Structure formats: C-alpha cells, structure tokens
mmCIF file with all atom_site columns, C-alpha atoms in Angstrom:
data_model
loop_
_atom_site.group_PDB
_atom_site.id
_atom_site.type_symbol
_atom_site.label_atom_id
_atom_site.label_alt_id
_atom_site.label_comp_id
_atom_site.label_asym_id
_atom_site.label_entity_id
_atom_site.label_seq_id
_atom_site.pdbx_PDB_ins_code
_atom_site.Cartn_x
_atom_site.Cartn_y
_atom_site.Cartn_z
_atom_site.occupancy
_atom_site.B_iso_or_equiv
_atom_site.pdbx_formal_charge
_atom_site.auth_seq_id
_atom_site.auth_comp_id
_atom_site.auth_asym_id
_atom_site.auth_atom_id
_atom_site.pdbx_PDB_model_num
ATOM 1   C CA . UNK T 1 1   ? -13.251 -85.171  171.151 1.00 0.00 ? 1   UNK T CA 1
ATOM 2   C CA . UNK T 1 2   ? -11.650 -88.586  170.941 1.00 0.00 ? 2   UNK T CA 1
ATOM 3   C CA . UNK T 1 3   ? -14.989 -90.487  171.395 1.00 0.00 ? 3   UNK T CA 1
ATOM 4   C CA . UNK T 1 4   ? -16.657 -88.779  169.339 1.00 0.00 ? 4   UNK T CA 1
ATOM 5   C CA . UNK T 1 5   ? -14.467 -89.423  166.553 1.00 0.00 ? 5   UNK T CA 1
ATOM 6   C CA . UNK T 1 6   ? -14.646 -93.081  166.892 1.00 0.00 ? 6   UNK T CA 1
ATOM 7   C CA . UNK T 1 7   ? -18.789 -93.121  167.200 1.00 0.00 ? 7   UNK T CA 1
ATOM 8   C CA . UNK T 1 8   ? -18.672 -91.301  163.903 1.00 0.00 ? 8   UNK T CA 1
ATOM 9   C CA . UNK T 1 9   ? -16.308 -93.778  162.922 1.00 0.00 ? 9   UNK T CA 1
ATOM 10  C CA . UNK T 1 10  ? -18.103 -96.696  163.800 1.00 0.00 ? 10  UNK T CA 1
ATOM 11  C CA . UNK T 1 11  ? -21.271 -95.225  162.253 1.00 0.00 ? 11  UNK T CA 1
ATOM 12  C CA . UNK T 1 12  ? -19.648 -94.767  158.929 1.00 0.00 ? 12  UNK T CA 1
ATOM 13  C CA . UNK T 1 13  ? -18.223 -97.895  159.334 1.00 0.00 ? 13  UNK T CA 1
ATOM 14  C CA . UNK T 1 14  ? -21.137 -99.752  160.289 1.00 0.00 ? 14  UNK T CA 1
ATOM 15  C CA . UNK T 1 15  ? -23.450 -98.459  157.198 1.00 0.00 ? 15  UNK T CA 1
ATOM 16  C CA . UNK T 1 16  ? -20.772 -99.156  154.829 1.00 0.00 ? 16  UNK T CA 1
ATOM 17  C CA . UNK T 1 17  ? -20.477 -102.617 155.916 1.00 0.00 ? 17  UNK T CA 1
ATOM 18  C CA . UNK T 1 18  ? -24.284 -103.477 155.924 1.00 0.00 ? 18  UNK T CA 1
ATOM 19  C CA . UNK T 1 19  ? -26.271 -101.447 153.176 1.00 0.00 ? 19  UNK T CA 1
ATOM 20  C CA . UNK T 1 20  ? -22.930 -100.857 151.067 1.00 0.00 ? 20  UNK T CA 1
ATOM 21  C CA . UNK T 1 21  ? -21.343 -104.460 150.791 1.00 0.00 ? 21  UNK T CA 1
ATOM 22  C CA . UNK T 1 22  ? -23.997 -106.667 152.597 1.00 0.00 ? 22  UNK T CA 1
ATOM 23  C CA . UNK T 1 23  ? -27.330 -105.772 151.489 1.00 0.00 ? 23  UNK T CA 1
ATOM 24  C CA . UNK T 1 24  ? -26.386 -104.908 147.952 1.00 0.00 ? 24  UNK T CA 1
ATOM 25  C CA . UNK T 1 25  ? -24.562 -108.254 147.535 1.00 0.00 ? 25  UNK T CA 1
ATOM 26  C CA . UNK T 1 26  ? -27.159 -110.453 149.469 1.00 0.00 ? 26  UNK T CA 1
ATOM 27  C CA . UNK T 1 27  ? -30.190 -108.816 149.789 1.00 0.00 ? 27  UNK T CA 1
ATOM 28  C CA . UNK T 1 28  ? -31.323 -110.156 153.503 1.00 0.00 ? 28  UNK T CA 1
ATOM 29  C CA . UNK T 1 29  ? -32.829 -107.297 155.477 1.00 0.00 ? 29  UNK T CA 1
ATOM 30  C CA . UNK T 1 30  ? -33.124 -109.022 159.017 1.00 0.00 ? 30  UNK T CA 1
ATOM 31  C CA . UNK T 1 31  ? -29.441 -109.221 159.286 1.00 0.00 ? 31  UNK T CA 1
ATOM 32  C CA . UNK T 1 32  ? -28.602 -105.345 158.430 1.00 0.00 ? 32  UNK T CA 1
ATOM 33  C CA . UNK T 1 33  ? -30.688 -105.066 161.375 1.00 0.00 ? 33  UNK T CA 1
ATOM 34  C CA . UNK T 1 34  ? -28.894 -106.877 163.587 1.00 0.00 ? 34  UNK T CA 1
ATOM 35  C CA . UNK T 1 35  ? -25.622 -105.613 162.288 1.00 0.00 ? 35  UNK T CA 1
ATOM 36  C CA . UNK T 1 36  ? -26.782 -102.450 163.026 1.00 0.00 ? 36  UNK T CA 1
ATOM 37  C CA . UNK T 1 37  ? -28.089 -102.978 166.633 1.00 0.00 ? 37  UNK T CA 1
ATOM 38  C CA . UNK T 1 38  ? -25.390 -105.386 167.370 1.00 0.00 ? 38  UNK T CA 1
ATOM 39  C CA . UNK T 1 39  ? -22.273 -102.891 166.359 1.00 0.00 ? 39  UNK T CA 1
ATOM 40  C CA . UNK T 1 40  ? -23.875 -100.033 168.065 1.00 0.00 ? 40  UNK T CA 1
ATOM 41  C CA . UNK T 1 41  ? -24.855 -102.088 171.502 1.00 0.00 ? 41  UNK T CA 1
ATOM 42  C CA . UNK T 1 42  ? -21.650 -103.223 171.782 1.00 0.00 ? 42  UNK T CA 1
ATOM 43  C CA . UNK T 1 43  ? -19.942 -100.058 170.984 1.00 0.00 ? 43  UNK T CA 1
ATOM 44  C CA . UNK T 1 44  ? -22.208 -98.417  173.654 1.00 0.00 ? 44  UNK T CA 1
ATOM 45  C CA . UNK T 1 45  ? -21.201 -100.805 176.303 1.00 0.00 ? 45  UNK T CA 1
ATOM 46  C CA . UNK T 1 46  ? -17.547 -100.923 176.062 1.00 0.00 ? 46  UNK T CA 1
ATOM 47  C CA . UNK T 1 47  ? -17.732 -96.736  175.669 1.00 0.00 ? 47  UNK T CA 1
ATOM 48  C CA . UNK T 1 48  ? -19.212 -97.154  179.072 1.00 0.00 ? 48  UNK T CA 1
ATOM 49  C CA . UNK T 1 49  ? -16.388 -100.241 180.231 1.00 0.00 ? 49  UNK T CA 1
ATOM 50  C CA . UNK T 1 50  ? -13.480 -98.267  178.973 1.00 0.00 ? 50  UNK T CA 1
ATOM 51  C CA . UNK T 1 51  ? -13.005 -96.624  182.031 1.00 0.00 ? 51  UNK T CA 1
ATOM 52  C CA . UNK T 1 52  ? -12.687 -99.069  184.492 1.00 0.00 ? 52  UNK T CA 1
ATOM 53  C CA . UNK T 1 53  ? -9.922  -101.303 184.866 1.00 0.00 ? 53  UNK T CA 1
ATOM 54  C CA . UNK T 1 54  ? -11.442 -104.379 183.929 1.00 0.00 ? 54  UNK T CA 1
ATOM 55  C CA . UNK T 1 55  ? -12.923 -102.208 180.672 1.00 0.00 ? 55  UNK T CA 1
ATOM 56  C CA . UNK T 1 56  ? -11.261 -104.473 177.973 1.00 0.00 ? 56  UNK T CA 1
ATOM 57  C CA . UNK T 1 57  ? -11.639 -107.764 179.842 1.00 0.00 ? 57  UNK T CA 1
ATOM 58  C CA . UNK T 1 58  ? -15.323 -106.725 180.304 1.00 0.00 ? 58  UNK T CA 1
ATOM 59  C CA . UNK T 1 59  ? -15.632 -105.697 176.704 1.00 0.00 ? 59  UNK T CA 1
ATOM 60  C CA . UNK T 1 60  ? -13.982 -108.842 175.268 1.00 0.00 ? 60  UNK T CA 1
ATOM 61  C CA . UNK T 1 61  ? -16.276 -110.901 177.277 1.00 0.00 ? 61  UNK T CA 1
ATOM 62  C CA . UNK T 1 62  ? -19.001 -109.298 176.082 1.00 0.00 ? 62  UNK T CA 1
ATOM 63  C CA . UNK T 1 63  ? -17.973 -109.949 172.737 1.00 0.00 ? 63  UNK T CA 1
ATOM 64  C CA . UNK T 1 64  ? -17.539 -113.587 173.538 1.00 0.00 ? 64  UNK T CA 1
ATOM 65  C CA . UNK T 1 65  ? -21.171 -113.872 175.120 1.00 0.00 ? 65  UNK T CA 1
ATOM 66  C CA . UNK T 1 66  ? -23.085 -112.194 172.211 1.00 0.00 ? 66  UNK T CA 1
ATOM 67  C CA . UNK T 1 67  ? -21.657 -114.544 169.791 1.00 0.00 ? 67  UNK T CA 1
ATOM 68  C CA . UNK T 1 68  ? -22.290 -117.037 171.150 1.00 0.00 ? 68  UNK T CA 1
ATOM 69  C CA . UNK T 1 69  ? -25.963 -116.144 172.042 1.00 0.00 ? 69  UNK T CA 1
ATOM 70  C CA . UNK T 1 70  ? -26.269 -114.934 168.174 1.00 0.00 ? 70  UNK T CA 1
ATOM 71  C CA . UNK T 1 71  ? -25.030 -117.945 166.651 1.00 0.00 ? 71  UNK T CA 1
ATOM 72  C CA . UNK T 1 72  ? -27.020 -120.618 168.595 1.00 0.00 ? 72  UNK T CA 1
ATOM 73  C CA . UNK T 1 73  ? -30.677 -118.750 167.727 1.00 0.00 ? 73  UNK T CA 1
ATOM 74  C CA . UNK T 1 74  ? -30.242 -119.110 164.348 1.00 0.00 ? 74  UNK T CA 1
ATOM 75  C CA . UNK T 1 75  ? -28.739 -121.003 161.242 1.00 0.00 ? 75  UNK T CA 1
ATOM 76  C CA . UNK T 1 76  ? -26.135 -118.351 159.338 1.00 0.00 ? 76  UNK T CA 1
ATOM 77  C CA . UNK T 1 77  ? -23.983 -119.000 156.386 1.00 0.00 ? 77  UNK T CA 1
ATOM 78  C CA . UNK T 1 78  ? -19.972 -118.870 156.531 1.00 0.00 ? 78  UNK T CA 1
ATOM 79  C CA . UNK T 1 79  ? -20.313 -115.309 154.796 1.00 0.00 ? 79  UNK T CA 1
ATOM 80  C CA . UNK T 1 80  ? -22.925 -114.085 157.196 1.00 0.00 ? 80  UNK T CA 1
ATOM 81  C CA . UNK T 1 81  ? -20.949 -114.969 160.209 1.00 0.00 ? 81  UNK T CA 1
ATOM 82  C CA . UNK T 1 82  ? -17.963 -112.829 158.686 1.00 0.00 ? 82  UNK T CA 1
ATOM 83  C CA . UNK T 1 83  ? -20.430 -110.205 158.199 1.00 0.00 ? 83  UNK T CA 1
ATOM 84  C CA . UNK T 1 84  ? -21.916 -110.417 162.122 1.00 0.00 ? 84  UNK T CA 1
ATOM 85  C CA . UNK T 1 85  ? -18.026 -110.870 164.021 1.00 0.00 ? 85  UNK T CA 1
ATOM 86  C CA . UNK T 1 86  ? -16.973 -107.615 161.737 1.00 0.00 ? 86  UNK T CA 1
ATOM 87  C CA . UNK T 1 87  ? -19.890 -105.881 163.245 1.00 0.00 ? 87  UNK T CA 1
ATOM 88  C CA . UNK T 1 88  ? -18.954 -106.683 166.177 1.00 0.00 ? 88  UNK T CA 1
ATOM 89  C CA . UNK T 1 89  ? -15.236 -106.025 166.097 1.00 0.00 ? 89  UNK T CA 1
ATOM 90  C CA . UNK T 1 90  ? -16.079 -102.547 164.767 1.00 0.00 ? 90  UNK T CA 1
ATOM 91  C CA . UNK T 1 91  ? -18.894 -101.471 167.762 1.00 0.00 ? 91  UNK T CA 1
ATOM 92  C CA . UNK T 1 92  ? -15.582 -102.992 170.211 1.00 0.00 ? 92  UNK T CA 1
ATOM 93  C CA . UNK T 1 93  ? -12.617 -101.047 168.358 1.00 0.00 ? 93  UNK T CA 1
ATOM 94  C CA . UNK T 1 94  ? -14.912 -97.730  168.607 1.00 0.00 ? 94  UNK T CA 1
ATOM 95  C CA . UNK T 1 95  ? -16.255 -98.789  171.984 1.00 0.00 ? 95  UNK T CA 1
ATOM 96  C CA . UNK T 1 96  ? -12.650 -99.296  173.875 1.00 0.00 ? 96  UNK T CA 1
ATOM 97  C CA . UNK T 1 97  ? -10.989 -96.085  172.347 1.00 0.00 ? 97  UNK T CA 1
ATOM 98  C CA . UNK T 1 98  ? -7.443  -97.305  171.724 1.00 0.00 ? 98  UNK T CA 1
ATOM 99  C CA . UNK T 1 99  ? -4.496  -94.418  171.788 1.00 0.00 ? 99  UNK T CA 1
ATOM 100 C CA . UNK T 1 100 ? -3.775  -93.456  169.234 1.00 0.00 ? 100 UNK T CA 1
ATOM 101 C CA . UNK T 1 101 ? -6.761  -92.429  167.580 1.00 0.00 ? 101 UNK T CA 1
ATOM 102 C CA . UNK T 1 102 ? -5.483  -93.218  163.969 1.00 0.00 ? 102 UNK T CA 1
ATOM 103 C CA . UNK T 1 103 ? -4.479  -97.136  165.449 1.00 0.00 ? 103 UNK T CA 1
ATOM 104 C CA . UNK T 1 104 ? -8.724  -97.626  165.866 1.00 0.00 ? 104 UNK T CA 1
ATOM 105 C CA . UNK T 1 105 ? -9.397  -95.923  162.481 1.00 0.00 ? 105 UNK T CA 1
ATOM 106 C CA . UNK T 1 106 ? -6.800  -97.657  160.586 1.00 0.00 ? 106 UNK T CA 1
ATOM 107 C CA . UNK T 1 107 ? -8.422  -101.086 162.345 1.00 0.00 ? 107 UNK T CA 1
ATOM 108 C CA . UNK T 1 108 ? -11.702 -100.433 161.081 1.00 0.00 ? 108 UNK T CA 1
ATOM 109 C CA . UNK T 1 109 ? -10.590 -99.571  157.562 1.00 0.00 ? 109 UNK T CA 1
ATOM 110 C CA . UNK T 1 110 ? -8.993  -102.714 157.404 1.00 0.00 ? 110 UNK T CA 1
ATOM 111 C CA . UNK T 1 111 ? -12.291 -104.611 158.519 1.00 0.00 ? 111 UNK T CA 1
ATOM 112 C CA . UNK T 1 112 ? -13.934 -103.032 155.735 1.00 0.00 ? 112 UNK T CA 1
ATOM 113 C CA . UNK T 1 113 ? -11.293 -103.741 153.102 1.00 0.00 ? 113 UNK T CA 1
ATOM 114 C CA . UNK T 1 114 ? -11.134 -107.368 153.745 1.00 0.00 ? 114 UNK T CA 1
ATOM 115 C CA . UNK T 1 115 ? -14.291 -107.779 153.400 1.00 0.00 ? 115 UNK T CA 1
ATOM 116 C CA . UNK T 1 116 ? -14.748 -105.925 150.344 1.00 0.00 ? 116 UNK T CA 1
ATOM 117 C CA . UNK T 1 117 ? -11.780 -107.963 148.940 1.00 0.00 ? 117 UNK T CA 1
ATOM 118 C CA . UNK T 1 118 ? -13.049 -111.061 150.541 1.00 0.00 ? 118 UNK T CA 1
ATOM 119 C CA . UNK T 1 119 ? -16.814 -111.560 149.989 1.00 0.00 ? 119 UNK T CA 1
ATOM 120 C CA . UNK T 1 120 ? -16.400 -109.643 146.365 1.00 0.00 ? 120 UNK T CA 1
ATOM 121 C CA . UNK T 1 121 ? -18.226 -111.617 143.753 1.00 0.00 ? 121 UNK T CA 1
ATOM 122 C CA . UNK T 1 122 ? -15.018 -111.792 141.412 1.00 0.00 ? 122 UNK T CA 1
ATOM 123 C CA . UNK T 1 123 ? -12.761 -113.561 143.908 1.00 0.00 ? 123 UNK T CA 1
ATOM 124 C CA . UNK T 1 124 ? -13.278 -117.171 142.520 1.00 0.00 ? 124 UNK T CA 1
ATOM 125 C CA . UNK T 1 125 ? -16.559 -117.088 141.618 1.00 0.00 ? 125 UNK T CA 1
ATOM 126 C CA . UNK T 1 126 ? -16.270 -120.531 140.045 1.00 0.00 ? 126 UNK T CA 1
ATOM 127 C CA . UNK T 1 127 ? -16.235 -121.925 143.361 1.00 0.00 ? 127 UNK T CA 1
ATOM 128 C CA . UNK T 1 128 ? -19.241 -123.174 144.846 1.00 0.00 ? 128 UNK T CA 1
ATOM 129 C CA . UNK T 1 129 ? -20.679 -125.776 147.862 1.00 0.00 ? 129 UNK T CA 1
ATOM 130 C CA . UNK T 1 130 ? -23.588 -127.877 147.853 1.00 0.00 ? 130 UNK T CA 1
ATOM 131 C CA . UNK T 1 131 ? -25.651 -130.996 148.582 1.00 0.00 ? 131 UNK T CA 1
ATOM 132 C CA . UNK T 1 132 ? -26.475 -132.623 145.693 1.00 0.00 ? 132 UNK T CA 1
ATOM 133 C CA . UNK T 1 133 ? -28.666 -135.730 145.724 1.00 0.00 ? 133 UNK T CA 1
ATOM 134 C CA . UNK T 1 134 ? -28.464 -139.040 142.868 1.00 0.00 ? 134 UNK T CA 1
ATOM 135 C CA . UNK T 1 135 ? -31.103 -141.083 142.073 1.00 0.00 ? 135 UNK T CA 1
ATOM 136 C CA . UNK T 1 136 ? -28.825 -143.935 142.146 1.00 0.00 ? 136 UNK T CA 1
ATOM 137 C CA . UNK T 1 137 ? -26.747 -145.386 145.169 1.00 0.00 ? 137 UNK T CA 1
ATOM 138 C CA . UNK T 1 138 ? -23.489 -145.406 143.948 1.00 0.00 ? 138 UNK T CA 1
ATOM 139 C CA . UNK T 1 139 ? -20.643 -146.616 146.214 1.00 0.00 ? 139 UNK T CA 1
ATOM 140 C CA . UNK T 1 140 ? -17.487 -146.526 144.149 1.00 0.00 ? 140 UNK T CA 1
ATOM 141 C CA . UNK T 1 141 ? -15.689 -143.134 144.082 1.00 0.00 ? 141 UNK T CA 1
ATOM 142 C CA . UNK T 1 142 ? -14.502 -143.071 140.378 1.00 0.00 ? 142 UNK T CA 1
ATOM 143 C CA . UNK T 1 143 ? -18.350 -143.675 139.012 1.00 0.00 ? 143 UNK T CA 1
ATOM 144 C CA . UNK T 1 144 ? -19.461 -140.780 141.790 1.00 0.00 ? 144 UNK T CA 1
ATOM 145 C CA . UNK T 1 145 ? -17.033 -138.013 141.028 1.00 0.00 ? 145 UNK T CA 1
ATOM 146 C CA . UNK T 1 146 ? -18.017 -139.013 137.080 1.00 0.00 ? 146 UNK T CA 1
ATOM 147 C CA . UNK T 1 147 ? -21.693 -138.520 137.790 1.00 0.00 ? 147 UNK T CA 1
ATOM 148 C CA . UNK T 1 148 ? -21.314 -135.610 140.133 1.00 0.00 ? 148 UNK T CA 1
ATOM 149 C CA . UNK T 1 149 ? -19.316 -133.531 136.992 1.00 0.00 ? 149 UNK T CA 1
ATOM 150 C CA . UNK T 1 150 ? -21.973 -134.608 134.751 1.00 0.00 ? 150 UNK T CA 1
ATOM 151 C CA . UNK T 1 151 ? -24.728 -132.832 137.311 1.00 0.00 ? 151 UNK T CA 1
ATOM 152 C CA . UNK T 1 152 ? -23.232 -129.435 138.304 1.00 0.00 ? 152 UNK T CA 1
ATOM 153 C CA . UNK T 1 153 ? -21.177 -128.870 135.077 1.00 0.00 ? 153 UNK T CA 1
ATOM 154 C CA . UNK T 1 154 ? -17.550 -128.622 136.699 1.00 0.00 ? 154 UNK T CA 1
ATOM 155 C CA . UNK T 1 155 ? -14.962 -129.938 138.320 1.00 0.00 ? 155 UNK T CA 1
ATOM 156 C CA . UNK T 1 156 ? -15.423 -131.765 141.412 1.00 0.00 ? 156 UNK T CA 1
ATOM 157 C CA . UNK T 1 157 ? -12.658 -130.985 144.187 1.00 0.00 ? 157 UNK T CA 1
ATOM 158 C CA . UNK T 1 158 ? -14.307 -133.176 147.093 1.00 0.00 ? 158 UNK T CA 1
ATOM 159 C CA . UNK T 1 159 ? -17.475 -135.209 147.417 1.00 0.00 ? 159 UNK T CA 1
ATOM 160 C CA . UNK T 1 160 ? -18.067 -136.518 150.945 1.00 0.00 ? 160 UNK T CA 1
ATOM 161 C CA . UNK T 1 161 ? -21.145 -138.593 151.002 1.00 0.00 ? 161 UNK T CA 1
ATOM 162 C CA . UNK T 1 162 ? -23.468 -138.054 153.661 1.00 0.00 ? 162 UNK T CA 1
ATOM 163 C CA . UNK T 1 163 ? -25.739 -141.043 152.799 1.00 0.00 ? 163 UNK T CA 1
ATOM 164 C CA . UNK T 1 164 ? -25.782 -144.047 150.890 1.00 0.00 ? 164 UNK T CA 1
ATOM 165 C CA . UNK T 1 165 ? -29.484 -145.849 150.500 1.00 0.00 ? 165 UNK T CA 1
ATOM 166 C CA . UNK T 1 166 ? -28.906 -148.852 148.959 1.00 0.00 ? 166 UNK T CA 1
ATOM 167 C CA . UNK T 1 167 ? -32.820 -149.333 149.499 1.00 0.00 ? 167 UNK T CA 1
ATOM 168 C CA . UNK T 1 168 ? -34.312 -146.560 148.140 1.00 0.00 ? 168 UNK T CA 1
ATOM 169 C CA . UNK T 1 169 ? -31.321 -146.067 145.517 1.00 0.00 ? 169 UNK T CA 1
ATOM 170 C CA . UNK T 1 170 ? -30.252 -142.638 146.688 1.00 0.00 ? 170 UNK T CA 1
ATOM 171 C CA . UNK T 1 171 ? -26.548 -140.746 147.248 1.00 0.00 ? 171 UNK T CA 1
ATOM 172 C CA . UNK T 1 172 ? -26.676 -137.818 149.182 1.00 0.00 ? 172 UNK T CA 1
ATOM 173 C CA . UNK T 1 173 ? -23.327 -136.092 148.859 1.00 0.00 ? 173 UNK T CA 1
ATOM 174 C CA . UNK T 1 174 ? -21.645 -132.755 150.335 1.00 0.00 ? 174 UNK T CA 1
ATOM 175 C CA . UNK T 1 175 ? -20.215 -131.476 147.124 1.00 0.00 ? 175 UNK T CA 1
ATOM 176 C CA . UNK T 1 176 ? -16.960 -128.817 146.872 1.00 0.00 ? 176 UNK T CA 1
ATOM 177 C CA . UNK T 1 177 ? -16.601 -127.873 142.711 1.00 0.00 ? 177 UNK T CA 1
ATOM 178 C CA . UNK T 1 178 ? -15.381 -125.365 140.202 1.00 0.00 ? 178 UNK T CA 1
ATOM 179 C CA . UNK T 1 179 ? -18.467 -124.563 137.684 1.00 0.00 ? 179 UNK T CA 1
ATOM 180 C CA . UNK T 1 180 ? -17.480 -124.680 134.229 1.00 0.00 ? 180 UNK T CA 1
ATOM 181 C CA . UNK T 1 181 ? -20.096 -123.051 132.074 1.00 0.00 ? 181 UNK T CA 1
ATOM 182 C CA . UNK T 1 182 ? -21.028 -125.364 128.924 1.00 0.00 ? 182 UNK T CA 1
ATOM 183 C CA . UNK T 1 183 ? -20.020 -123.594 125.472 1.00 0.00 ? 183 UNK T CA 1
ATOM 184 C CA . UNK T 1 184 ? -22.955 -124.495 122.934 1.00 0.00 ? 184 UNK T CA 1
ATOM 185 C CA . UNK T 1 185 ? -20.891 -123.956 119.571 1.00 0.00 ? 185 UNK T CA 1
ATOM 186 C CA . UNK T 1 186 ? -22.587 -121.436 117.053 1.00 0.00 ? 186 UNK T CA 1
ATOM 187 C CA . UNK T 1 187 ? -22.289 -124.046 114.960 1.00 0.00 ? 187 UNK T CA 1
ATOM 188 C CA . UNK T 1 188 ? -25.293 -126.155 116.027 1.00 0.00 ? 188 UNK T CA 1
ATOM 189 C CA . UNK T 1 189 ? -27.787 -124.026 117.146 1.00 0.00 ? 189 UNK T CA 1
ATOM 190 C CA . UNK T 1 190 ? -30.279 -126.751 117.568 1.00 0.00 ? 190 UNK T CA 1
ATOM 191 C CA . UNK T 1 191 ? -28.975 -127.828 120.852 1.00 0.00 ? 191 UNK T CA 1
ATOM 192 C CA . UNK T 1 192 ? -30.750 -124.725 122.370 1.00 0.00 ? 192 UNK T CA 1
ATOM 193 C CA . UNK T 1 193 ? -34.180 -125.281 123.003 1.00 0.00 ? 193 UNK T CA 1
ATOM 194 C CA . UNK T 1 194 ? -36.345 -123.379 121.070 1.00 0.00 ? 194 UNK T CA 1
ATOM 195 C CA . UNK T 1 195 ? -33.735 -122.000 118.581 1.00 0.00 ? 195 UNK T CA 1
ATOM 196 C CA . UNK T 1 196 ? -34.486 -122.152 114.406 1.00 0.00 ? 196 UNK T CA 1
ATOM 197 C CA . UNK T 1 197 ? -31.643 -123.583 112.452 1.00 0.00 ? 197 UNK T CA 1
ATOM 198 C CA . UNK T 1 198 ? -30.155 -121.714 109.626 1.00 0.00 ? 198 UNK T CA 1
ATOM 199 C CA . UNK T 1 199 ? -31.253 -122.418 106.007 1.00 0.00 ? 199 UNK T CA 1
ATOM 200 C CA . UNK T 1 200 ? -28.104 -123.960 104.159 1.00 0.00 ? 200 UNK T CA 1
ATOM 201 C CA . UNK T 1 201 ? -28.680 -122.522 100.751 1.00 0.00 ? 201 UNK T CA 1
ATOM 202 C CA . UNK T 1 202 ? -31.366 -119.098 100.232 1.00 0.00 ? 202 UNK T CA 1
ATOM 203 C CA . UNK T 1 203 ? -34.477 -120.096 98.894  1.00 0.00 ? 203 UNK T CA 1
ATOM 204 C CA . UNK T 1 204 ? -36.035 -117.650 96.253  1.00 0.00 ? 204 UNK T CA 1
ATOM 205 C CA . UNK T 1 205 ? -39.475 -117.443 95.155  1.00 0.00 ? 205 UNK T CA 1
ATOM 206 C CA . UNK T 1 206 ? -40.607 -116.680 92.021  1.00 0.00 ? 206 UNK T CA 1
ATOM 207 C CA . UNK T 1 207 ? -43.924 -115.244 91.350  1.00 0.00 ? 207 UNK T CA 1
ATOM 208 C CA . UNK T 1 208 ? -45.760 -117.166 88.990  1.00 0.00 ? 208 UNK T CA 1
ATOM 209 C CA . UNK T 1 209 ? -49.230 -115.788 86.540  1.00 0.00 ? 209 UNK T CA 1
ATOM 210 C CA . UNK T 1 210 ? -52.165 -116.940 88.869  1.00 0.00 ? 210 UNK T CA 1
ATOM 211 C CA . UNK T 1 211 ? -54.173 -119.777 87.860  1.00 0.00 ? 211 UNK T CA 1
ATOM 212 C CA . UNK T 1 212 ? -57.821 -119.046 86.951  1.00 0.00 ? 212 UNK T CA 1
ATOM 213 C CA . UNK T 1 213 ? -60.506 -121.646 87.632  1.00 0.00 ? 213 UNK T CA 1
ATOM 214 C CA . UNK T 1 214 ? -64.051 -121.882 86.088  1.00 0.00 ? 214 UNK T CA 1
ATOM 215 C CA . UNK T 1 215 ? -66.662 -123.696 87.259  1.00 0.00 ? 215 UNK T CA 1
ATOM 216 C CA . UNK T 1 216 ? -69.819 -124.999 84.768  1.00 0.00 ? 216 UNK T CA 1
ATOM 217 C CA . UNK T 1 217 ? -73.089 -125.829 86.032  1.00 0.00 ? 217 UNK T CA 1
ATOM 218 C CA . UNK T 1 218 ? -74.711 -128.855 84.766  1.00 0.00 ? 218 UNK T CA 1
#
C-alpha cells in the first residue's frame, strides 16, 4: 500500500508544481512537459531500484546523469532549473520509498512550499537582471552607474561590463537593479503623452441674438 501512496503522492505533487505554480506564473508549455515526463521516469526507475542494494546509489546516479543531459540540450533560466531539479527530487523521494511514509510526504510538501514561497511574484519583485546596452562607451564607473539609473528607472546594485567599444561607441553591461517606478505628479498632467491639461478658470458661454446678413443685388 506504501507505493502506492507515494505514486499518488508524486502525482499530486507533480501537477501542483507544473500547471499550479509553473505554468500559471510563466506560461511555457514545453517545460510542463518535461516536468511531467521527467518526475514520473525517474520515479518509475528508482520504484524499480529500490529493491536492490545498490537502489539509492543507482537512483542518485540517475539523478545526476539526467541533469546533466537536460541542462546541456538547452538554455534554461535560474527559475526554470529550480523548477526541473524539484521535479526531479519529487519522481526520486516517491521512487525510493523512504520509511516512514509521512518522512517522503512531508519532503515533498516542503518542495512545493519553497517554491511557492520562493518563485512567488511578491518576494522582491523590484529586483530584476539584465543586459542593457549604451550608445556611448563609457569607461568610468561613477558616469556608468549614473547612466544605467537613468535607463532602467532604479537603483543599480552591480554593473559588470561585458564590453567596452571604444570604436563603435558601445557599453554592453550585465546589470543587477531595484526598479523604482516613476511617480508623474497629478499636478502636471502634461508629462503624459497624450493627456489634456486642466482649464485654470471655467469658461462660460453666453448665447448671443444671431446676426442676420442681407445680401443686395446690383
């Protein structure tokens, strides 16, 4: 009955990980899929290790194999590879059925809960990572880092630049920053594009008697 447990487990798991954190908060459908067939392969392999002596040796190997394999075939972010190791660590914590049974379940919760915790969107969400590229070569740090704030609206943490081309005037620079939204104050409306300024003082119009015009012929 044990087994089966943890297979249901690792199913539940599995889907909550994928279409209830991962595809809702990044939308990329060719990695649910090989979530999916990753966590279950594995777990179906070490289910079928477990028994032998070398079963968790075997297993962890395994592990160690398909990650590597995985990573090298294609380019993931830092929040996808999170995503593919829990996947795995799930299909091996089912797959090796560890005694207790409330040790694997309480392992697999915990997977889940760090990840909901970790990759949630309100856990600094000012904090972002990219490469930004100037139009001028600019070699001092204190004119860079002035620049850089100018260009992604916060506050740069780290700027490591990548390449300086004092030929074609170009910075290319790794960038680590806290986004600080601008504030456009009610005040002056006409700093959004597009946006009608208020009238200072109401204008009324008064109806006046209409003209009448005549025309002669000579």
């Amino acid at each position: 009955m044990t087994p089966l447990i943890l297979i249901a487990a690792d199913l539940a798991a599995i889907s909550v990980l994928t279409f209830a954190l991962y595809l809702r908060r990044h939308r990329r459908r060719d990695l649910v899929v090989s979530y999916l067939g990753m966590n279950v392969g594995v777990m179906a392999v070490a289910a079928a290790l477990s028994g032998s002596a070398a079963g968790v040796g075997l297993g962890l190997g395994l592990f160690g194999v398909l990650s590597i394999i995985r990573l090298r075939s294609t380019e993931l972010a830092q929040h996808e590879v999170a995503y593919y190791f829990s996947a795995l660590a799930l299909g091996l914590i089912a797959g090796l059925g560890i005694d207790p049974v409330w040790l694997p379940l309480a392992l697999m919760s915990m997977i889940l809960l760090v990840m909901f915790v970790g990759d949630h969107p309100r856990v600094l969400p000012a904090y972002r990572h990219q490469t930004v590229i100037l139009d001028r070569a600019i070699a001092v740090d204190e004119e860079l880092y002035a620049r850089l704030e100018e260009v992604v609206h916060g506050k740069v943490h780290s700027a490591t630049v990548q390449e300086l081309d004092l030929v074609n005037d170009k910075t290319v620079v790794d960038v680590r920053y806290a986004y600080v939204p601008a504030v456009i104050p009610a005040a002056y409306p006409d700093a959004i594009p597009g946006a009608v300024p208020p009238l200072s003082e109401p204008v009324s119009v008064h109806a006046s008697s209409p003209a009448h015009a005549s025309a002669g012929v000579a």
